[in-house]
Tab-separated table of C-alpha atoms in Angstrom:
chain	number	residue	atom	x	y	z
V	20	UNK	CA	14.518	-10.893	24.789
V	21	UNK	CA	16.485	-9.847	22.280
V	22	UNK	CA	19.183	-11.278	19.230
V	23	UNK	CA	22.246	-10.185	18.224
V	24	UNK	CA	21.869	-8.226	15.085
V	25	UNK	CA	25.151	-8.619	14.509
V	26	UNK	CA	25.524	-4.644	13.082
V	27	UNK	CA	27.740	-3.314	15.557
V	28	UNK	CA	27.460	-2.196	18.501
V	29	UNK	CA	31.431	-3.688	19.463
V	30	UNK	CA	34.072	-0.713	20.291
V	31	UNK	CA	37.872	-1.184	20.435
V	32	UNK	CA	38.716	-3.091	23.708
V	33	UNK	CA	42.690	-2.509	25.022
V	34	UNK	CA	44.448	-5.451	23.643
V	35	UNK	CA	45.100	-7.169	27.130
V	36	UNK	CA	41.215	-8.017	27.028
V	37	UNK	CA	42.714	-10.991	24.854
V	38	UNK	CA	44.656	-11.981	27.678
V	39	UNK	CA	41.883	-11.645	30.368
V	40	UNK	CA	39.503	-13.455	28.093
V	41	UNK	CA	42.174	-16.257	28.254
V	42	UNK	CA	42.409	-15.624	32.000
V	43	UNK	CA	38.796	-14.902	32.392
V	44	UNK	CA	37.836	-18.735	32.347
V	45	UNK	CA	40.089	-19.410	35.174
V	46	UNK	CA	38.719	-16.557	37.144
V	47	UNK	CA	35.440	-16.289	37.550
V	48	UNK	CA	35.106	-20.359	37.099
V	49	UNK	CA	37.222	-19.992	40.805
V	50	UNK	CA	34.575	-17.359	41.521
V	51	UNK	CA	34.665	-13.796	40.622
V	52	UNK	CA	33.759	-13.273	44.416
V	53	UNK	CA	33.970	-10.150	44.759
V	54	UNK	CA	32.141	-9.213	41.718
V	55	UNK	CA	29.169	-11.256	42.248
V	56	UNK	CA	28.806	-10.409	46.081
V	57	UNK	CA	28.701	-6.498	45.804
V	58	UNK	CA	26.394	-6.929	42.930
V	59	UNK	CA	24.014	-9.353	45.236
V	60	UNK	CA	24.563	-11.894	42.925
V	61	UNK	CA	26.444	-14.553	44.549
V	62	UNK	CA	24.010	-16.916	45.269
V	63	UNK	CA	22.301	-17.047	41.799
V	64	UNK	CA	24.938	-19.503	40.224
V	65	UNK	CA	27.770	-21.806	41.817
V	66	UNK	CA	31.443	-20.870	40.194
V	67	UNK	CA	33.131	-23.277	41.997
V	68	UNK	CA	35.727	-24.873	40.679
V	69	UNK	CA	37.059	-28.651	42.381
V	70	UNK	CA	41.129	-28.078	40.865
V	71	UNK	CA	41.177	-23.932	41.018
V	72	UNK	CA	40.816	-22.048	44.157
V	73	UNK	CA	40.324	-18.562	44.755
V	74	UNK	CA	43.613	-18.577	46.262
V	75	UNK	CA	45.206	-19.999	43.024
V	76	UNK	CA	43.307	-17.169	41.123
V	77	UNK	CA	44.380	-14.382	42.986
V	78	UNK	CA	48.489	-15.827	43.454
V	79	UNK	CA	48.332	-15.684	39.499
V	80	UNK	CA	46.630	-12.437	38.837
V	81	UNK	CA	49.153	-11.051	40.958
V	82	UNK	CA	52.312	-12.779	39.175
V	83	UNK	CA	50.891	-11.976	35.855
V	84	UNK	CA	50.106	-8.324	37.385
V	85	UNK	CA	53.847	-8.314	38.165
V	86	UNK	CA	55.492	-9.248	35.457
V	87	UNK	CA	53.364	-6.421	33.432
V	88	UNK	CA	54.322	-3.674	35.398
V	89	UNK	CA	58.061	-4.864	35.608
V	90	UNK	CA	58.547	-6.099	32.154
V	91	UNK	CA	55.260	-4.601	29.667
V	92	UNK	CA	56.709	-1.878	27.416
V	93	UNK	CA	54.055	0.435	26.873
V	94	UNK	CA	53.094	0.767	30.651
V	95	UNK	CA	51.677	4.219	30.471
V	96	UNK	CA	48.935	3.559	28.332
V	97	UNK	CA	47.649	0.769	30.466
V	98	UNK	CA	43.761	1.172	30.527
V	99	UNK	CA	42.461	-0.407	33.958
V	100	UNK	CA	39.068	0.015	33.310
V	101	UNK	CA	39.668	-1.689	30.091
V	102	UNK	CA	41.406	-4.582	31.798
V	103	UNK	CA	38.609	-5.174	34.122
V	104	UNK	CA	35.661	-4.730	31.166
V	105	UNK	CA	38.245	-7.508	28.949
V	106	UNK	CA	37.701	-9.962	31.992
V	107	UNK	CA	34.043	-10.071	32.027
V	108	UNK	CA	34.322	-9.523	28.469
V	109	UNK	CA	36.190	-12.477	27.877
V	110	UNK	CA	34.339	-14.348	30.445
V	111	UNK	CA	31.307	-14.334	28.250
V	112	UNK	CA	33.045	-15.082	25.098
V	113	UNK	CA	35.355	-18.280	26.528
V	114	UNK	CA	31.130	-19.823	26.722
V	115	UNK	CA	32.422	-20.831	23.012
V	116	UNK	CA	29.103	-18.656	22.537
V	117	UNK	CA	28.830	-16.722	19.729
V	118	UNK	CA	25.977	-15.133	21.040
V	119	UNK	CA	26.441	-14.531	25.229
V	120	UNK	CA	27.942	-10.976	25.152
V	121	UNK	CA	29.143	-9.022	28.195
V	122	UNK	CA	28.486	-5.584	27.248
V	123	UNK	CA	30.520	-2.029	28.723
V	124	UNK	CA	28.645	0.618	29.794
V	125	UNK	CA	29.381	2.369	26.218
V	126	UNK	CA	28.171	-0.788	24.388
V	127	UNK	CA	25.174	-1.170	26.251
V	128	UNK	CA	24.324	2.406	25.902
V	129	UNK	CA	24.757	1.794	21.565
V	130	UNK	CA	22.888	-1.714	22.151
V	131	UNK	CA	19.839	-0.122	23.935
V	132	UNK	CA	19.682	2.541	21.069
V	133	UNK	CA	19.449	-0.408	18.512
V	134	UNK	CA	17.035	-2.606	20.288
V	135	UNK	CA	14.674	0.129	20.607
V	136	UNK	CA	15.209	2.078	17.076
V	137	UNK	CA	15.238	5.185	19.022
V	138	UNK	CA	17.667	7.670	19.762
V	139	UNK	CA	18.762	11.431	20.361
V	140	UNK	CA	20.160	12.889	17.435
V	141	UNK	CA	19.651	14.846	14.282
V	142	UNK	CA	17.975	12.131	12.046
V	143	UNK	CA	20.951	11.622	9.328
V	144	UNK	CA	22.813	8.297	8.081
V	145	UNK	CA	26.455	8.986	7.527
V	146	UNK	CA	29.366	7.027	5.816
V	147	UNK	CA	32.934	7.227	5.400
V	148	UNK	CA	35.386	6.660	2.183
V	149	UNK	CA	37.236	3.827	2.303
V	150	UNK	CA	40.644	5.412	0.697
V	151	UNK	CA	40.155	9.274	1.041
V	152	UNK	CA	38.414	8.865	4.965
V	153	UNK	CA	35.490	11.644	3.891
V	154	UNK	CA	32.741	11.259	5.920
V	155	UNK	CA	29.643	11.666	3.712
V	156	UNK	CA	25.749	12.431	5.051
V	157	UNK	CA	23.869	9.655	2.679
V	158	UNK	CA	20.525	9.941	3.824
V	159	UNK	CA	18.539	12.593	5.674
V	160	UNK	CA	15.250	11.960	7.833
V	161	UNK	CA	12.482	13.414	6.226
V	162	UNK	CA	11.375	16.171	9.028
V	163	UNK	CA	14.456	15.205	11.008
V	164	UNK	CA	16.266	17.975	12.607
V	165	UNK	CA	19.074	17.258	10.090
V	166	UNK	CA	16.285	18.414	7.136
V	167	UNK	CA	14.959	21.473	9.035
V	168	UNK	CA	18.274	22.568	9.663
V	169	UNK	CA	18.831	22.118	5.712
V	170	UNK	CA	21.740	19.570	5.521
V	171	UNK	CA	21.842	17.175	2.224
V	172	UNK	CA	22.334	13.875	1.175
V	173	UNK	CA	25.704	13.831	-0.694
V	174	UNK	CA	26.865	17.068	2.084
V	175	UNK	CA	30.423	16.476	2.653
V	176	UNK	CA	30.733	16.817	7.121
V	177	UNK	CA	34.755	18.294	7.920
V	178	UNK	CA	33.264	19.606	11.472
V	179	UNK	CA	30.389	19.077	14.779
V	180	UNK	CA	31.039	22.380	16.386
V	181	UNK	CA	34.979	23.198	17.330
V	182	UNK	CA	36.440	19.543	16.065
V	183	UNK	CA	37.122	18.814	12.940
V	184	UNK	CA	36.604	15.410	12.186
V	185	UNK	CA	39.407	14.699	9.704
V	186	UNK	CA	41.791	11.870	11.264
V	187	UNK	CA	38.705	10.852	13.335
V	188	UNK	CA	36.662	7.232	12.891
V	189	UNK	CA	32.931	7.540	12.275
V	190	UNK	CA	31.765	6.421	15.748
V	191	UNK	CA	33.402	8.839	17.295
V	192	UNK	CA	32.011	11.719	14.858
V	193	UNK	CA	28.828	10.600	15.194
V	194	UNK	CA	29.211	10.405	19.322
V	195	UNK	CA	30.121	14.238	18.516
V	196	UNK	CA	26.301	14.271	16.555
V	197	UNK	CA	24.039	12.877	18.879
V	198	UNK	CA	23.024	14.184	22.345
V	199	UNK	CA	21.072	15.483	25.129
V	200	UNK	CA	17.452	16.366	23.157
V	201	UNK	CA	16.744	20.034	22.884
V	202	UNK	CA	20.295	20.647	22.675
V	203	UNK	CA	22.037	22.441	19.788
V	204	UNK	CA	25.047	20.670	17.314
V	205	UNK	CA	26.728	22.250	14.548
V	206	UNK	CA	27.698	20.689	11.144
V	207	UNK	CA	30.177	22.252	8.500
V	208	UNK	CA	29.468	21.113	5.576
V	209	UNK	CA	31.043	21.344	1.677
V	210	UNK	CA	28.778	21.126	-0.458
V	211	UNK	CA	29.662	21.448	-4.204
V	212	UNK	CA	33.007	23.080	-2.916
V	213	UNK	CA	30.575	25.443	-0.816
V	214	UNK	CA	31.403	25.826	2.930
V	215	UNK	CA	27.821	25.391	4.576
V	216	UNK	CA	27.046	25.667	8.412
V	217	UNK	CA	23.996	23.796	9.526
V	218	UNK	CA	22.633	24.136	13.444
V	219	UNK	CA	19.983	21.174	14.655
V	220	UNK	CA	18.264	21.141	17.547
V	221	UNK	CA	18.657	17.512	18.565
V	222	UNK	CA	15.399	15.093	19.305
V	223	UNK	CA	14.271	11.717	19.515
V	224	UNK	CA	14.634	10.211	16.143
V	225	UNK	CA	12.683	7.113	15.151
V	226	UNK	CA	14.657	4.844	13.081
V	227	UNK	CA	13.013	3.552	9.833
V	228	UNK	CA	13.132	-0.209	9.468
V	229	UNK	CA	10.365	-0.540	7.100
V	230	UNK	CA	10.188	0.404	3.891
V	231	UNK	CA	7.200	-0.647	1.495
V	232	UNK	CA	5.570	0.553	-1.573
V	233	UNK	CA	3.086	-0.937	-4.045
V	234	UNK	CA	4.437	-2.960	-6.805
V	235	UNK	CA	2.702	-3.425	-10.457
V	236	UNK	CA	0.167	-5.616	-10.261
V	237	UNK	CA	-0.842	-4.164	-7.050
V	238	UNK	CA	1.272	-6.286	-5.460
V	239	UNK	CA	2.325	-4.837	-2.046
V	240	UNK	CA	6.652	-4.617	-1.020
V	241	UNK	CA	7.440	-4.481	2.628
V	242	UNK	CA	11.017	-4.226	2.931
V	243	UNK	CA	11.841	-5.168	7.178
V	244	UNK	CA	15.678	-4.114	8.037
V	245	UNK	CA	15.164	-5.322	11.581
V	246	UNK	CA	13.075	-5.755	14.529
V	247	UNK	CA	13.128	-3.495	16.946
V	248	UNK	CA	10.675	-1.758	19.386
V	249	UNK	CA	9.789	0.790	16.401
V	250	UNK	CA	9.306	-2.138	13.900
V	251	UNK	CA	5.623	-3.166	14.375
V	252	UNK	CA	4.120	0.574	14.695
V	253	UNK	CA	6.238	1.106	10.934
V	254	UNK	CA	4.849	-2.637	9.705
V	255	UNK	CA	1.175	-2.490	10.512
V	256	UNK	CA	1.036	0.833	9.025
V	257	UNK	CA	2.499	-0.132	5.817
V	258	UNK	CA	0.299	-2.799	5.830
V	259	UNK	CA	-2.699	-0.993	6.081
V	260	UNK	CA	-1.967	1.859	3.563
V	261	UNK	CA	-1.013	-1.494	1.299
V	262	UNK	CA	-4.476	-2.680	1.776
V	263	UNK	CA	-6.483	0.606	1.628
V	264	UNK	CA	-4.618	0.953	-1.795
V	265	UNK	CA	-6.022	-1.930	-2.952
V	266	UNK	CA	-3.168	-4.733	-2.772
V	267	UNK	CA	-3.806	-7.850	-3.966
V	268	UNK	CA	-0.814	-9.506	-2.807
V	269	UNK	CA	2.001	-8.968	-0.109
V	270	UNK	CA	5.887	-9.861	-0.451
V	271	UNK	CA	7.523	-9.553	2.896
V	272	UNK	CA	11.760	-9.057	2.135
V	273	UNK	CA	13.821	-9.738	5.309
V	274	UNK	CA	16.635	-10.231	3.427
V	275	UNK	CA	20.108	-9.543	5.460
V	276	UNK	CA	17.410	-9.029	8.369
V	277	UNK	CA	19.467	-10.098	11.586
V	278	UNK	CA	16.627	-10.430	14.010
V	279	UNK	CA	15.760	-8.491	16.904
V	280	UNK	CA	13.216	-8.421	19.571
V	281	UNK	CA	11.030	-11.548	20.099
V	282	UNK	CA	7.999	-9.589	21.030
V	283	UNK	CA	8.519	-6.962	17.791
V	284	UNK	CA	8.433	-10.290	15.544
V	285	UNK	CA	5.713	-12.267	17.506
V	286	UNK	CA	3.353	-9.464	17.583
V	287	UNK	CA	3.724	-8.205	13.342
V	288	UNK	CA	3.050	-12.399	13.133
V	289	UNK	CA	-0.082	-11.814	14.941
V	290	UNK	CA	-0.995	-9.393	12.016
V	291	UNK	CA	-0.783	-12.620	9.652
V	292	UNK	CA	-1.275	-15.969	10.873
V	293	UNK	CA	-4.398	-18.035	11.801
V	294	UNK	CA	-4.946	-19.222	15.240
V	295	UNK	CA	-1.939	-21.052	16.472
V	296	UNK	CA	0.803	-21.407	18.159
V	297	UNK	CA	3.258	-18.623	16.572
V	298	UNK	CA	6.909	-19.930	18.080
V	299	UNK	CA	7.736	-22.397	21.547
V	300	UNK	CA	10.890	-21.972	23.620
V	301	UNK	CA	12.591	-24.728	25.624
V	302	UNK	CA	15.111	-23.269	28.225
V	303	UNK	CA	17.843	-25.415	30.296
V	304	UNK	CA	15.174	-27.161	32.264
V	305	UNK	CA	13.051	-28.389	29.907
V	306	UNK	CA	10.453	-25.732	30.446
V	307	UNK	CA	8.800	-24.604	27.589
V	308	UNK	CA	6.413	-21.311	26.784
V	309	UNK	CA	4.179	-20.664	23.717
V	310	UNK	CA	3.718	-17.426	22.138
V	311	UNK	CA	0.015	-17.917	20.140
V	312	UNK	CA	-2.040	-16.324	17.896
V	313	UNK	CA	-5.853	-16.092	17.809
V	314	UNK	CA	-5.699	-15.380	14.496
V	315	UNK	CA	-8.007	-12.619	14.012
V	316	UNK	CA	-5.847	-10.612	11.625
V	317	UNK	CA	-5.090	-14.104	9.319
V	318	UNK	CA	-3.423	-12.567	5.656
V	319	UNK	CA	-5.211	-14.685	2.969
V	320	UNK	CA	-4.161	-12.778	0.143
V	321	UNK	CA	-1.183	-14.712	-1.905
V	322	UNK	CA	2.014	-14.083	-0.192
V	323	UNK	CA	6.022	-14.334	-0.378
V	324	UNK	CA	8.468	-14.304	2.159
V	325	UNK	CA	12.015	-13.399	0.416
V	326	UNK	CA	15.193	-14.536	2.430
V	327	UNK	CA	18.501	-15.289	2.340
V	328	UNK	CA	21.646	-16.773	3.986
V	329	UNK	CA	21.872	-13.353	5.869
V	330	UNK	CA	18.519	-13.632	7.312
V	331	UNK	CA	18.400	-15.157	11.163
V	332	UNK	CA	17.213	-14.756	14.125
V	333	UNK	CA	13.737	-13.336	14.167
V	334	UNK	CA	13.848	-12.975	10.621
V	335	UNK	CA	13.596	-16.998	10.901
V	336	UNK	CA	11.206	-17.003	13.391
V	337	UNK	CA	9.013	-15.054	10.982
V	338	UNK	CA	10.014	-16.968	7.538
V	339	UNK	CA	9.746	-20.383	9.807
V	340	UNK	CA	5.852	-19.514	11.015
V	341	UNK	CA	4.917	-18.635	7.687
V	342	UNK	CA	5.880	-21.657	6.079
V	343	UNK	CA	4.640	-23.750	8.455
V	344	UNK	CA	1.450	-22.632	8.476
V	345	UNK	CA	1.338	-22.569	3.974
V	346	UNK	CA	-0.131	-19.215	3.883
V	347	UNK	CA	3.305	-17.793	1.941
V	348	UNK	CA	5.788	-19.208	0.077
V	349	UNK	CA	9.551	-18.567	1.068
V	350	UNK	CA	11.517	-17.196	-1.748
V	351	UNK	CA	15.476	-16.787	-1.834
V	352	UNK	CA	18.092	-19.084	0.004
V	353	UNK	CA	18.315	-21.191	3.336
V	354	UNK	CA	18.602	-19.040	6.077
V	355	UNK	CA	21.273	-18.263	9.259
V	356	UNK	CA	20.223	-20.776	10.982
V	357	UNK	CA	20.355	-18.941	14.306
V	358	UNK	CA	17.443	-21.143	16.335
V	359	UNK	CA	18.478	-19.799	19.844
V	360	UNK	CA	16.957	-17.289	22.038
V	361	UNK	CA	19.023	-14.866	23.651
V	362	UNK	CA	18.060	-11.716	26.725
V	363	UNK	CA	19.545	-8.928	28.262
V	364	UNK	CA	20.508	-8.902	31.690
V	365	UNK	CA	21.070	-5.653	33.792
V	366	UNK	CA	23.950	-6.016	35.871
V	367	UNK	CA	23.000	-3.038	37.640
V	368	UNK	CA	26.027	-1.308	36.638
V	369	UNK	CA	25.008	0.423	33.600
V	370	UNK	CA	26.747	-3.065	31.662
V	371	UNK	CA	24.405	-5.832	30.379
V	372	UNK	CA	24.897	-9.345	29.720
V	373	UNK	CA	23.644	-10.968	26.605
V	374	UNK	CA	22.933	-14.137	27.680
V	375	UNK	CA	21.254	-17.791	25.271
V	376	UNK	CA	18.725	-19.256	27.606
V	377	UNK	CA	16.675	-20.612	25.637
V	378	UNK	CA	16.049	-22.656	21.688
V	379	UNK	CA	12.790	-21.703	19.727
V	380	UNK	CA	10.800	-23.765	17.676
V	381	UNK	CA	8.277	-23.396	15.015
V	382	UNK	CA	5.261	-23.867	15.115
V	383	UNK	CA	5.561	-27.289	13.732
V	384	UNK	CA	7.874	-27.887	16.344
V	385	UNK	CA	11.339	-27.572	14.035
V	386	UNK	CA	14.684	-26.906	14.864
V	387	UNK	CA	16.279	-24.403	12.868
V	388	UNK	CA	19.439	-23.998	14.756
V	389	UNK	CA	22.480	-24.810	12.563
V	390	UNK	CA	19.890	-25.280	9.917
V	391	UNK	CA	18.055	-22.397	8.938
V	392	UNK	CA	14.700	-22.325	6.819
V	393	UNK	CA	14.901	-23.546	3.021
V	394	UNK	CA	12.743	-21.906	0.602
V	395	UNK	CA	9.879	-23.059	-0.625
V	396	UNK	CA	11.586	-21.370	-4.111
V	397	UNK	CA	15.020	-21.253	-4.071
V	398	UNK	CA	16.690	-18.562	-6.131
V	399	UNK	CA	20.195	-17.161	-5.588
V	400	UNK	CA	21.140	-13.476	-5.959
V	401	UNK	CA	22.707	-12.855	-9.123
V	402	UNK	CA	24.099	-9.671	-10.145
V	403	UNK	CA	23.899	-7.511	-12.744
V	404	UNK	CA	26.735	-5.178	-14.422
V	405	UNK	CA	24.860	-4.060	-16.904
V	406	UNK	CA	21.918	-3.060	-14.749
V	407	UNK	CA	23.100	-3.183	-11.038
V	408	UNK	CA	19.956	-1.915	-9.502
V	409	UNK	CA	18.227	-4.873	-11.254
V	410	UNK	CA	17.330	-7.601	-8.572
V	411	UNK	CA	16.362	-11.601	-9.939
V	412	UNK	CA	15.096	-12.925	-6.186
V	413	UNK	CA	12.506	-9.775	-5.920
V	414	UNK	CA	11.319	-10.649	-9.428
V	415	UNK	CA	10.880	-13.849	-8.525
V	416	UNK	CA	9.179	-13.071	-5.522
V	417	UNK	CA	6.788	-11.000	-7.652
V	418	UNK	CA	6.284	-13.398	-10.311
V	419	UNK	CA	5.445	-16.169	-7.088
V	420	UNK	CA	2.902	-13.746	-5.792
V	421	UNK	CA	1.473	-12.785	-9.402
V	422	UNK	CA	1.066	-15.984	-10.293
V	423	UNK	CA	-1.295	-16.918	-7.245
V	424	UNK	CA	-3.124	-13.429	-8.212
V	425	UNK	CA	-3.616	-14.763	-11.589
V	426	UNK	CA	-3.993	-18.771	-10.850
């Protein structure tokens, strides 16, 4: 199972995807026959529709088909492909969903890579300028192939190999970047006004969505950017180096954290709560499935769970667990409110549907969907001209945290 992490994964779709999205409800309510039964799908759900017949479906298709290629300007640039992904594409979205995706074979390729936090590349974060369209390396793996092969955070990329990337987006450059592993890339680089060459031999790159180090006081910081496959292995071990450094207390900051996997979450839990239920589903049919705890691992040292009105998802699951079971306090501002369980579907195709199927509860049995968690200690961002690195809901956090320490 997995939530939408709302980062990114969407390309440009041709602009008659709008139209098929429109269209799309009309379609594949009549049926999407053909569609369903060459994917062995078309006894798995009833599109039938009592005022729209396939017949009626197919006459309009055709007129509208028509009166594009007798009347539609730009002609020649008509993507088919595109039209066809904008059907099942809009399918999905005319749900009123915000969260049931249909997902092309390049955006399932991108969500895959998110979901699991791993990916062939070179093991560098890149950005581009606003105004001057630069695209800038801004962080660099630590024993990434982007280190070994010397490249720099601040390094200034103008080409991968033959192409120069001025004129190009980022996603396209950094489609350029990653690769087959074991394979070779190039990066020219300024740096300093310097032209630089860099070769990397792409690998497997881990992506790093923990970050943690020990506050004064010896209070432990575990910083979560999302939940993915690679997200427990990265929190248990911060955890533990926390602990054999002697922390005395734990804030957890899942801040702008938009979720992820279900297991990922559900199993770091499992590192923190007593015996209990963790989180309960309830799908269409009233069925319902709890993930528990035997509580084996239960933190007991004071805690803080900092959120805020970015955090959803999993991020919720987590916050919502903790509170109920008082062993942290919540620190920031309500949450998403994103209480609905979402998983990928293979439509055997190399696309995937994102579909809801299910709503989650804590385990006090709450509803956070449309809601969110509130904090236990509510404290909005504020910031800080003078001193922009300077952050008032971590302080608070810490003072939460010290205070238990010292109380």
């Amino acid at each position: 199972m997995d939530w939408e992490k709302e980062k990114k994964v969407r390309t440009k779709r041709f602009w008659l995807g709008v139209f098929a999205g429109f269209l799309a409800a009309v379609f594949l309510l009549a049926g999407a026959w053909s569609v369903w039964q060459l994917s062995g799908l078309g006894n798995n759900g009833d599109f039938a529709s009592n005022s729209i017949s396939e017949e009626d479906v197919e006459d309009k298709l055709d007129q509208i088909n028509g009166l594009i290629e007798n009347y539609y300007l730009y002609e020649d640039e008509i993507d088919e492909d595109a039209l066809i992904d904008g059907i099942y594409s809009g399918y999905a979205s005319a749900l009123g969903d915000p969260y049931t995706e249909y997902y092309d074979k390049e955006e399932t390729q991108a969500l895959l890579e998110t979901t699991s936090g791993e990916f062939s590349g070179i093991g560098a974060t890149m950005s581009m300028g606003v105004d001057s369209g630069e695209i800038t390396i801004v962080n660099v793996y630590k024993d990434s192939p982007a280190d070994k092969a010397g490249l720099q955070e601040g390094d200034i990329l103008y080409q991968v190999d033959d192409k120069e990337t001025a004129g190009e987006d980022l996603d396209t450059v950094v489609s350029w970047i990653k690769g087959e592993q074991g394979t070779d890339v190039t990066l020219h680089v300024l740096r300093n006004g310097e032209e630089i060459e860099a070769t990397a031999t792409r690998d497997i790159i881990e992506i790093q969505t923990v970050d943690y180090e020990m506050k004064d006081g010896q209070i432990g910081y575990i910083a979560v950017s999302e939940f993915d496959d690679v997200t427990y292995e990265q929190f248990k071990t911060a955890l533990d180096d926390l602990e054999a450094q002697g922390m005395q207390g734990l804030v957890i900051d899942l801040r702008g954290n938009p979720g992820g996997n279900l297991s990922t979450v559900t199993d770091m839990l499992k590192l923190l709560l007593p015996e209990g239920t963790i989180v309960s589903t309830k799908d269409k049919y009233g069925n319902t499935e709890e993930i528990t705890c035997d509580g084996s691992n239960e933190f007991t040292k004071p805690l803080a769970v900092l959120v805020n009105q970015y955090s959803a998802s999993a991020s919720e699951i987590f916050s919502g667990a903790i509170q109920d079971y008082g062993i942290g306090q919540i620190v920031g501002m309500t949450t998403y409110g994103k209480g609905v369980v979402q998983q990928l579907m293979d439509l055997g195709d190399g696309t995937y549907l994102k579909i809801t199927i299910a709503e989650y509860y804590t385990p006090s049995g709450r509803s956070i969907n449309g809601v969110g968690v509130e904090p236990d200690v509510e404290v909005e961002y504020e910031y800080d001209s003078e001193n922009p690195e300077a952050d008032n809901q971590l302080d608070r956090a810490l003072e939460v945290v010290q205070g238990e320490i010292s109380g």
